Coordinates of C-alpha atoms in Angstrom, one line a residue:
M26 CA -0.6 -49.6 -112.4
E27 CA -0.5 -46.7 -110.0
F28 CA -3.4 -44.5 -109.1
A29 CA -1.6 -41.3 -109.9
A30 CA -0.4 -42.4 -113.3
L31 CA -3.9 -43.4 -114.3
L32 CA -5.4 -40.2 -112.9
K33 CA -3.0 -38.2 -115.1
Q34 CA -4.1 -40.2 -118.1
C35 CA -7.8 -39.4 -117.4
P36 CA -8.6 -37.4 -114.3
L37 CA -12.0 -39.2 -113.6
I38 CA -13.2 -41.7 -111.1
A39 CA -16.4 -43.5 -112.2
I40 CA -18.6 -44.0 -109.1
L41 CA -20.7 -47.0 -109.8
R42 CA -23.2 -46.9 -107.0
G43 CA -25.9 -49.5 -107.4
I44 CA -24.2 -51.6 -110.0
R45 CA -25.2 -55.3 -110.0
P46 CA -22.6 -58.0 -110.3
E47 CA -23.9 -59.1 -113.6
E48 CA -23.4 -55.6 -115.0
V49 CA -19.8 -55.1 -114.0
E50 CA -17.9 -56.6 -117.0
G51 CA -20.0 -54.7 -119.6
V52 CA -19.7 -51.4 -117.7
C53 CA -15.9 -51.8 -117.2
D54 CA -15.5 -52.5 -120.9
V55 CA -17.4 -49.4 -122.1
L56 CA -15.6 -47.1 -119.5
F57 CA -12.3 -48.5 -120.6
K58 CA -13.2 -47.8 -124.2
A59 CA -14.0 -44.3 -123.3
G60 CA -10.7 -43.8 -121.5
V61 CA -12.0 -44.0 -117.9
L62 CA -9.5 -46.0 -115.8
L63 CA -10.5 -45.6 -112.2
L64 CA -13.5 -47.4 -110.9
E65 CA -15.1 -46.9 -107.5
I66 CA -17.8 -49.3 -106.2
P67 CA -19.4 -47.9 -103.1
L68 CA -20.1 -50.2 -100.3
N69 CA -23.6 -49.0 -99.8
T70 CA -24.3 -50.9 -103.1
Q71 CA -25.9 -54.5 -102.8
D72 CA -23.2 -57.1 -103.3
A73 CA -20.5 -54.5 -103.5
L74 CA -17.7 -56.8 -102.5
K75 CA -18.7 -59.3 -105.1
S76 CA -18.8 -56.7 -107.7
I77 CA -15.4 -55.4 -106.7
E78 CA -14.1 -59.0 -107.0
I79 CA -15.5 -59.3 -110.5
A80 CA -14.2 -55.9 -111.6
V81 CA -10.7 -56.7 -110.3
R82 CA -10.8 -60.0 -112.1
H83 CA -12.1 -58.7 -115.4
A84 CA -10.4 -55.3 -115.6
G85 CA -7.6 -55.3 -113.0
S86 CA -4.8 -55.3 -115.6
R87 CA -6.1 -52.2 -117.3
Q88 CA -8.2 -50.3 -114.8
L89 CA -7.8 -49.8 -111.0
V90 CA -10.7 -50.8 -108.8
G91 CA -11.5 -49.4 -105.3
A92 CA -14.4 -48.9 -103.0
G93 CA -16.3 -45.9 -101.8
T94 CA -18.5 -45.1 -98.8
V95 CA -16.0 -47.0 -96.6
L96 CA -16.8 -46.0 -93.0
T97 CA -14.9 -48.5 -90.8
P98 CA -11.5 -50.1 -90.6
E99 CA -13.2 -53.5 -90.9
E100 CA -14.8 -52.5 -94.2
A101 CA -11.4 -51.3 -95.5
A102 CA -10.0 -54.8 -94.7
A103 CA -12.9 -56.4 -96.5
V104 CA -12.2 -54.4 -99.5
R105 CA -8.5 -55.3 -99.5
K106 CA -9.6 -59.0 -99.3
A107 CA -11.8 -58.5 -102.4
G108 CA -8.8 -57.1 -104.3
G109 CA -9.6 -53.4 -104.1
E110 CA -6.7 -51.0 -104.4
F111 CA -8.0 -47.8 -102.9
I112 CA -10.4 -46.6 -100.3
I113 CA -12.6 -43.7 -100.7
S114 CA -14.8 -42.3 -97.7
P115 CA -17.4 -39.5 -97.4
N116 CA -15.8 -38.4 -94.2
T117 CA -12.6 -37.9 -92.3
D118 CA -12.0 -40.9 -90.0
P119 CA -8.3 -41.3 -88.9
D120 CA -8.8 -44.9 -87.9
V121 CA -10.1 -45.7 -91.4
I122 CA -7.1 -43.9 -93.1
R123 CA -4.5 -45.6 -90.9
E124 CA -5.9 -49.0 -91.5
T125 CA -6.0 -48.3 -95.2
K126 CA -2.4 -47.4 -95.3
R127 CA -1.4 -50.4 -93.0
L128 CA -3.1 -52.6 -95.6
G129 CA -1.2 -51.1 -98.4
M130 CA -3.9 -49.3 -100.1
L131 CA -4.4 -45.7 -101.3
S132 CA -6.5 -43.5 -98.9
I133 CA -8.9 -40.9 -100.2
P134 CA -11.0 -39.6 -97.3
G135 CA -13.7 -37.1 -97.6
F136 CA -13.4 -33.6 -96.2
L137 CA -15.2 -30.2 -96.4
T138 CA -13.2 -27.9 -94.0
P139 CA -9.5 -27.1 -93.6
S140 CA -9.6 -28.7 -90.1
E141 CA -10.8 -32.0 -91.7
A142 CA -8.2 -31.7 -94.5
F143 CA -5.4 -31.4 -92.0
S144 CA -6.6 -34.2 -89.8
A145 CA -6.8 -36.5 -92.9
M146 CA -3.2 -35.4 -93.9
R147 CA -1.9 -36.2 -90.4
A148 CA -3.4 -39.6 -90.5
G149 CA -1.7 -40.4 -93.8
A150 CA -4.2 -39.7 -96.5
D151 CA -2.9 -39.7 -100.1
Y152 CA -5.6 -37.6 -101.7
L153 CA -8.4 -35.5 -100.3
K154 CA -12.0 -35.8 -101.6
L155 CA -13.9 -32.6 -101.4
F156 CA -17.5 -33.6 -100.8
P157 CA -20.0 -32.3 -101.7
A158 CA -18.0 -30.2 -104.1
G159 CA -20.9 -28.9 -106.3
N160 CA -22.4 -26.9 -103.5
F161 CA -19.2 -24.8 -102.9
G162 CA -17.7 -24.4 -106.4
P163 CA -14.1 -24.2 -107.7
G164 CA -13.4 -20.9 -106.0
Y165 CA -13.6 -22.7 -102.6
V166 CA -11.0 -25.2 -103.8
K167 CA -8.7 -22.3 -105.0
D168 CA -9.0 -20.8 -101.4
L169 CA -8.4 -24.2 -99.7
K170 CA -5.2 -24.7 -101.9
A171 CA -3.6 -21.7 -100.2
V172 CA -3.0 -23.9 -97.2
V173 CA -4.0 -27.5 -98.2
K174 CA -1.1 -28.9 -100.3
H175 CA -2.4 -32.5 -100.8
P176 CA -4.2 -33.2 -104.2
I177 CA -7.9 -32.6 -104.1
L178 CA -10.4 -34.6 -105.9
A179 CA -14.0 -33.0 -106.4
V180 CA -16.9 -35.2 -105.8
G181 CA -20.6 -34.5 -105.6
G182 CA -22.6 -32.4 -108.1
I183 CA -20.0 -32.7 -110.9
N184 CA -21.5 -32.8 -114.4
K185 CA -20.4 -32.1 -117.9
E186 CA -21.0 -28.4 -117.6
N187 CA -18.9 -27.7 -114.5
L188 CA -16.3 -30.4 -114.9
R189 CA -13.6 -28.3 -116.6
S190 CA -13.9 -25.5 -114.0
Y191 CA -13.2 -28.1 -111.2
L192 CA -10.3 -29.8 -113.0
D193 CA -8.7 -26.4 -113.4
V194 CA -8.1 -26.4 -109.6
C195 CA -8.4 -30.2 -108.8
A196 CA -6.3 -33.3 -109.5
G197 CA -9.5 -35.1 -110.6
A198 CA -13.1 -35.6 -110.1
G199 CA -15.5 -38.3 -109.2
I200 CA -18.5 -38.7 -111.4
G201 CA -21.6 -40.5 -110.0
S202 CA -25.2 -40.4 -111.2
A203 CA -24.3 -38.2 -114.3
L204 CA -22.3 -41.2 -115.6
Y205 CA -23.8 -44.3 -114.0
K206 CA -27.1 -45.0 -112.4
P207 CA -29.2 -48.1 -112.1
G208 CA -31.3 -48.6 -115.2
K209 CA -29.0 -46.9 -117.8
T210 CA -27.9 -49.1 -120.7
V211 CA -24.4 -49.9 -121.4
R212 CA -24.6 -47.9 -124.6
E213 CA -25.8 -44.8 -122.6
I214 CA -23.1 -45.2 -120.0
G215 CA -20.5 -45.5 -122.8
N216 CA -21.8 -42.4 -124.6
D217 CA -21.8 -40.3 -121.4
A218 CA -18.3 -41.7 -120.5
E219 CA -16.9 -40.6 -123.7
L220 CA -18.3 -37.1 -123.3
F221 CA -16.8 -36.8 -119.8
A222 CA -13.5 -38.2 -120.9
R223 CA -13.5 -35.7 -123.9
A224 CA -14.2 -32.8 -121.6
A225 CA -11.6 -34.0 -119.0
I226 CA -8.6 -34.5 -121.2
R227 CA -9.0 -31.8 -123.9

């Protein structure tokens, strides 16, 4: 399973910040049922590596699992050991990007400015994560794309109301608290995932 192919099927990444290991299997299942195939577990989540291992074991044949908020090359290596397939960061750190690629994983660093975008591309990034996208709007992405030719993912402040406008100019979007946050029931997560997926692939 390749990231690009799954992103084409459903251009959403579920950001599961705060998920507990005992929740992972149920959340994976309802997201898959809704059509969400890319799962990010941020490392600033308690027991994140354990949750990544569970997700890979449970859903790795049908969904792709990676880590977010990866800040150091050592963290990237730990994610690889846990079975993660992609690395997402909030920032542009060439050392993290290079180590991610050395380990055979997909690299998605965060950026905000053209300078950061070009630094990330030079280091070998596969995709670029515009963060925080919601504060700048789709028009900013459109302007960036005049010079930034890598595919851009919008993350931060993406909701059901603005999702379509971002997907008109981005390759995909990461959905965080609007989709998953601690305390939501599996049913609530599933219902929201279906609404997001419907908006994304219509």
